[in-house]
Amino acid sequence: MRTSTLVPVLAALGDDTRWSILAALGEGDASASALAGRLPVSRQAIAKHLQLLEQVGLVEPVRVGREIRYRVLGARLGETARTLEQVGAQWERRLATIKQIAESL
Amino acid sequence: MRTSTLVPVLAALGDDTRWSILAALGEGDASASALAGRLPVSRQAIAKHLQLLEQVGLVEPVRVGREIRYRVLGARLGETARTLEQVGAQWERRLATIKQIAESL
DNA sequence: GACGAGTGCAACTCTGTGGTTGCACTAAAC
DNA sequence: GTTTAGTGCAACCACAGAGTTGCACTCGTC
């Protein structure tokens, strides 16, 4: 995963409302109107969040009759997780090196 | 990792300036003043970001003489990555189940 | 003890964005 | 053809937060 696309995904994931949307979608695809019935926010607010989530690839629209259901994409979350893991491991390696040098003195 | 602590960490990571701070710290511990010399933002702005990063456990203060250097903590990034990985895998499993049911019809 | 680098606190500006309401449009359903 | 559920667009409000400047404080250094 490119670093340039990482930050927007993380920013999208750093919001409680969007997580409640993702959690709801995690139990089955749903439209913006359907989600508005379950969550304490308006349909338009949810529509905005879904648009943002779609932009960063965390969600995918699926036409069903006259409604547009959204499907959550776990793969994107996996990519993001692996990128973070790599960066974290890199930092830990540096700290381990420093500790090793300090102990050898 | 608790879900209640996950979102603030992700929100902290969803900012370009904080990533540039983390990247700088990734090459060696540094104080707010030292970082202000390298980055195009004021020391106070950096201090605020460091405080936030410390709150979510991504960074750790270390007193050295009269200055306070900050150390990046890769472990926290690892925890976050694993939590995301789990959620993503859960969603993917559900999609796989749905696909399987659809094909069996 | 005086100096100064580094930090902390406070007030302020300004942009971004999460939220709302209202209206127009479209296409299934009858 | 009429109804109506679902969506899209636009304007607007309110708050959070990213950034700034200015000043006070603290504690190593000399």
Short mmCIF file of C-alpha atoms (C1' of nucleotides) in Angstrom, two decimals:
data_model
loop_
_atom_site.label_atom_id
_atom_site.label_comp_id
_atom_site.label_asym_id
_atom_site.label_seq_id
_atom_site.Cartn_x
_atom_site.Cartn_y
_atom_site.Cartn_z
CA MET A 1 0.00 0.00 0.00
CA ARG A 2 1.32 3.44 -0.94
CA THR A 3 1.93 5.83 1.92
CA SER A 4 0.07 8.55 0.03
CA THR A 5 -3.16 6.57 0.26
CA LEU A 6 -2.59 5.37 3.81
CA VAL A 7 -3.33 8.59 5.69
CA PRO A 8 -6.77 9.24 4.11
CA VAL A 9 -7.83 5.69 5.00
CA LEU A 10 -6.69 6.18 8.60
CA ALA A 11 -8.45 9.55 8.75
CA ALA A 12 -11.63 7.87 7.52
CA LEU A 13 -11.27 5.26 10.25
CA GLY A 14 -10.70 7.88 12.94
CA ASP A 15 -14.38 8.73 13.37
CA ASP A 16 -16.91 7.04 15.65
CA THR A 17 -19.90 7.58 13.39
CA ARG A 18 -18.13 5.97 10.47
CA TRP A 19 -17.19 2.99 12.62
CA SER A 20 -20.82 2.55 13.65
CA ILE A 21 -21.70 2.61 9.95
CA LEU A 22 -18.99 0.08 9.15
CA ALA A 23 -20.10 -2.08 12.06
CA ALA A 24 -23.70 -2.01 10.82
CA LEU A 25 -22.56 -2.91 7.30
CA GLY A 26 -20.47 -5.67 8.78
CA GLU A 27 -23.67 -7.50 9.65
CA GLY A 28 -25.01 -7.20 6.13
CA ASP A 29 -25.14 -4.80 3.19
CA ALA A 30 -27.50 -1.85 3.61
CA SER A 31 -28.55 1.40 1.92
CA ALA A 32 -28.10 4.89 3.33
CA SER A 33 -31.82 5.08 4.13
CA ALA A 34 -31.78 1.73 5.89
CA LEU A 35 -28.78 2.81 7.99
CA ALA A 36 -30.54 6.07 8.86
CA GLY A 37 -33.26 4.00 10.49
CA ARG A 38 -30.76 2.27 12.77
CA LEU A 39 -28.33 5.08 13.57
CA PRO A 40 -29.06 8.38 15.36
CA VAL A 41 -28.02 10.55 12.41
CA SER A 42 -29.77 11.78 9.29
CA ARG A 43 -29.67 9.97 5.95
CA GLN A 44 -27.70 12.81 4.36
CA ALA A 45 -25.00 12.64 7.02
CA ILE A 46 -24.72 8.89 6.44
CA ALA A 47 -24.62 9.43 2.68
CA LYS A 48 -21.66 11.78 3.09
CA HIS A 49 -19.82 9.25 5.25
CA LEU A 50 -20.52 6.47 2.74
CA GLN A 51 -19.16 8.63 -0.07
CA LEU A 52 -15.98 9.25 1.91
CA LEU A 53 -15.66 5.56 2.80
CA GLU A 54 -16.11 4.66 -0.86
CA GLN A 55 -13.40 7.12 -1.90
CA VAL A 56 -10.81 5.44 0.30
CA GLY A 57 -11.94 1.96 -0.76
CA LEU A 58 -13.39 0.76 2.52
CA VAL A 59 -16.85 0.29 1.07
CA GLU A 60 -18.43 -0.56 -2.28
CA PRO A 61 -21.84 0.42 -3.75
CA VAL A 62 -24.17 -2.27 -5.13
CA ARG A 63 -27.37 -1.37 -6.98
CA VAL A 64 -30.38 -3.42 -5.88
CA GLY A 65 -33.59 -2.27 -7.57
CA ARG A 66 -33.97 1.43 -6.86
CA GLU A 67 -31.77 1.46 -3.83
CA ILE A 68 -27.99 1.50 -3.49
CA ARG A 69 -26.66 -0.89 -0.89
CA TYR A 70 -23.16 -0.65 0.45
CA ARG A 71 -20.82 -3.52 1.10
CA VAL A 72 -17.91 -3.35 3.48
CA LEU A 73 -14.50 -4.31 2.06
CA GLY A 74 -12.33 -6.12 4.60
CA ALA A 75 -9.47 -6.38 2.12
CA ARG A 76 -8.73 -2.67 2.35
CA LEU A 77 -8.54 -2.93 6.12
CA GLY A 78 -6.09 -5.79 5.72
CA GLU A 79 -3.82 -3.74 3.44
CA THR A 80 -3.84 -0.86 5.89
CA ALA A 81 -3.07 -3.18 8.79
CA ARG A 82 -0.10 -4.72 7.00
CA THR A 83 1.35 -1.30 6.15
CA LEU A 84 1.09 -0.18 9.77
CA GLU A 85 2.63 -3.44 10.93
CA GLN A 86 5.64 -2.87 8.67
CA VAL A 87 6.23 0.68 9.86
CA GLY A 88 5.87 -0.37 13.49
CA ALA A 89 8.28 -3.25 13.05
CA GLN A 90 10.81 -0.91 11.46
CA TRP A 91 10.68 1.42 14.48
CA GLU A 92 10.95 -1.46 16.90
CA ARG A 93 14.01 -2.69 15.05
CA ARG A 94 15.71 0.67 15.46
CA LEU A 95 14.92 0.71 19.19
CA ALA A 96 16.30 -2.81 19.54
CA THR A 97 19.51 -1.72 17.81
CA ILE A 98 19.89 1.25 20.13
CA LYS A 99 19.29 -0.91 23.18
CA GLN A 100 21.90 -3.37 21.95
CA ILE A 101 24.46 -0.60 21.44
CA ALA A 102 23.70 0.86 24.88
CA GLU A 103 24.21 -2.52 26.56
CA SER A 104 27.51 -3.11 24.79
CA LEU A 105 29.03 0.02 26.33
CA MET B 1 -6.68 -3.87 21.87
CA ARG B 2 -9.98 -2.42 23.07
CA THR B 3 -12.18 -0.91 20.39
CA SER B 4 -12.70 2.16 22.59
CA THR B 5 -9.00 3.01 22.32
CA LEU B 6 -8.70 2.06 18.68
CA VAL B 7 -10.49 5.02 17.13
CA PRO B 8 -8.44 7.76 18.88
CA VAL B 9 -5.23 6.08 17.71
CA LEU B 10 -6.51 5.95 14.14
CA ALA B 11 -7.63 9.58 14.36
CA ALA B 12 -4.14 10.51 15.56
CA LEU B 13 -2.67 8.65 12.57
CA GLY B 14 -5.02 10.36 10.11
CA ASP B 15 -2.99 13.56 9.92
CA ASP B 16 -0.09 14.36 7.61
CA THR B 17 1.76 16.62 10.03
CA ARG B 18 1.71 13.95 12.74
CA TRP B 19 3.06 11.40 10.28
CA SER B 20 5.92 13.72 9.37
CA ILE B 21 6.63 14.04 13.10
CA LEU B 22 6.50 10.26 13.55
CA ALA B 23 8.71 9.80 10.50
CA ALA B 24 11.27 12.25 11.91
CA LEU B 25 11.21 10.48 15.28
CA GLY B 26 11.58 7.19 13.46
CA GLU B 27 15.13 8.21 12.57
CA GLY B 28 16.00 9.06 16.15
CA ASP B 29 14.51 10.56 19.30
CA ALA B 30 14.11 14.33 19.27
CA SER B 31 12.64 17.21 21.28
CA ALA B 32 9.85 19.52 20.18
CA SER B 33 12.33 22.32 19.56
CA ALA B 34 14.60 20.08 17.51
CA LEU B 35 11.63 18.95 15.39
CA ALA B 36 10.56 22.56 14.89
CA GLY B 37 13.90 23.16 13.20
CA ARG B 38 13.25 20.42 10.67
CA LEU B 39 9.53 20.78 10.00
CA PRO B 40 7.70 23.79 8.56
CA VAL B 41 5.52 24.33 11.65
CA SER B 42 6.00 26.14 14.93
CA ARG B 43 7.30 24.47 18.08
CA GLN B 44 3.96 24.93 19.85
CA ALA B 45 2.09 23.18 17.05
CA ILE B 46 4.52 20.27 17.28
CA ALA B 47 4.20 20.22 21.07
CA LYS B 48 0.43 19.86 20.75
CA HIS B 49 0.81 16.99 18.29
CA LEU B 50 3.34 15.27 20.56
CA GLN B 51 0.96 15.58 23.50
CA LEU B 52 -1.80 13.99 21.45
CA LEU B 53 0.50 11.22 20.22
CA GLU B 54 1.58 10.55 23.79
CA GLN B 55 -2.05 10.31 24.95
CA VAL B 56 -2.78 7.53 22.47
CA GLY B 57 0.49 5.74 23.27
CA LEU B 58 2.25 6.21 19.95
CA VAL B 59 5.10 8.16 21.52
CA GLU B 60 6.94 8.34 24.84
CA PRO B 61 8.71 11.28 26.53
CA VAL B 62 12.31 10.85 27.76
CA ARG B 63 14.01 13.53 29.84
CA VAL B 64 17.56 14.29 28.71
CA GLY B 65 19.09 17.16 30.64
CA ARG B 66 16.77 20.11 30.35
CA GLU B 67 15.07 18.93 27.20
CA ILE B 68 12.35 16.35 26.65
CA ARG B 69 13.00 14.01 23.79
CA TYR B 70 10.27 11.86 22.31
CA ARG B 71 10.59 8.23 21.30
CA VAL B 72 8.32 6.56 18.81
CA LEU B 73 6.63 3.35 20.00
CA GLY B 74 6.23 0.82 17.22
CA ALA B 75 4.48 -1.62 19.53
CA ARG B 76 1.36 0.53 19.62
CA LEU B 77 1.25 0.56 15.85
CA GLY B 78 1.53 -3.21 15.90
CA GLU B 79 -1.43 -3.56 18.26
CA THR B 80 -3.52 -1.26 16.08
CA ALA B 81 -2.55 -3.19 12.95
CA ARG B 82 -3.54 -6.52 14.49
CA THR B 83 -6.93 -5.20 15.59
CA LEU B 84 -7.66 -3.88 12.10
CA GLU B 85 -6.52 -7.15 10.59
CA GLN B 86 -8.98 -9.07 12.78
CA VAL B 87 -11.95 -6.86 11.91
CA GLY B 88 -11.09 -7.02 8.22
CA ALA B 89 -10.78 -10.79 8.31
CA GLN B 90 -14.16 -11.04 10.03
CA TRP B 91 -15.82 -9.04 7.26
CA GLU B 92 -14.10 -11.05 4.56
CA ARG B 93 -15.31 -14.25 6.18
CA ARG B 94 -18.91 -13.02 6.04
CA LEU B 95 -18.54 -12.10 2.37
CA ALA B 96 -17.07 -15.51 1.63
CA THR B 97 -20.04 -17.18 3.35
CA ILE B 98 -22.50 -15.11 1.32
CA LYS B 99 -20.69 -15.95 -1.90
CA GLN B 100 -20.76 -19.62 -1.01
CA ILE B 101 -24.52 -19.53 -0.33
CA ALA B 102 -25.13 -17.67 -3.58
CA GLU B 103 -23.20 -20.25 -5.58
CA SER B 104 -25.05 -23.16 -3.99
CA LEU B 105 -28.41 -21.90 -5.30
"C1'" DG C 1 23.66 34.32 40.98
"C1'" DA C 2 22.83 35.61 36.03
"C1'" DC C 3 21.95 33.94 31.54
"C1'" DG C 4 19.54 31.47 28.13
"C1'" DA C 5 17.73 27.39 25.91
"C1'" DG C 6 13.74 24.64 26.28
"C1'" DT C 7 9.19 24.12 27.80
"C1'" DG C 8 4.32 25.32 29.26
"C1'" DC C 9 0.17 28.02 29.18
"C1'" DA C 10 -3.26 31.15 27.13
"C1'" DA C 11 -5.71 33.65 23.71
"C1'" DC C 12 -6.82 34.10 19.11
"C1'" DT C 13 -7.71 33.06 14.00
"C1'" DC C 14 -9.32 30.23 10.47
"C1'" DT C 15 -10.25 26.27 7.91
"C1'" DG C 16 -12.38 21.69 7.70
"C1'" DT C 17 -16.07 18.95 8.45
"C1'" DG C 18 -19.87 16.57 10.86
"C1'" DG C 19 -24.46 17.64 11.24
"C1'" DT C 20 -28.84 19.63 9.87
"C1'" DT C 21 -33.01 21.07 6.81
"C1'" DG C 22 -35.20 21.75 2.40
"C1'" DC C 23 -36.08 20.85 -2.23
"C1'" DA C 24 -35.65 18.51 -6.73
"C1'" DC C 25 -35.15 14.34 -9.29
"C1'" DT C 26 -35.61 9.43 -10.54
"C1'" DA C 27 -37.43 5.10 -10.94
"C1'" DA C 28 -39.76 1.13 -8.98
"C1'" DA C 29 -44.61 -0.10 -7.35
"C1'" DC C 30 -49.44 -0.03 -7.87
"C1'" DG D 1 -50.35 7.59 -15.15
"C1'" DT D 2 -49.97 8.43 -10.28
"C1'" DT D 3 -47.84 7.58 -6.15
"C1'" DT D 4 -43.87 7.13 -3.27
"C1'" DA D 5 -39.60 5.39 -1.55
"C1'" DG D 6 -34.78 6.32 -2.33
"C1'" DT D 7 -31.30 9.28 -3.81
"C1'" DG D 8 -28.74 13.68 -5.01
"C1'" DC D 9 -27.67 18.51 -4.53
"C1'" DA D 10 -27.25 22.92 -2.07
"C1'" DA D 11 -27.22 26.06 1.64
"C1'" DC D 12 -26.45 26.63 6.20
"C1'" DC D 13 -24.87 26.14 11.27
"C1'" DA D 14 -21.71 24.78 14.88
"C1'" DC D 15 -17.88 22.83 16.74
"C1'" DA D 16 -13.26 20.76 16.70
"C1'" DG D 17 -8.73 21.29 15.88
"C1'" DA D 18 -4.49 22.81 13.37
"C1'" DG D 19 -1.89 26.72 13.37
"C1'" DT D 20 -0.15 31.12 15.07
"C1'" DT D 21 1.87 34.74 18.45
"C1'" DG D 22 3.08 36.30 23.01
"C1'" DC D 23 4.47 35.81 27.60
"C1'" DA D 24 5.84 33.40 31.84
"C1'" DC D 25 8.40 29.76 33.96
"C1'" DT D 26 12.05 26.37 34.86
"C1'" DC D 27 16.28 24.45 35.16
"C1'" DG D 28 20.84 23.26 33.26
"C1'" DT D 29 25.00 26.05 31.99
"C1'" DC D 30 28.46 29.37 32.81
#
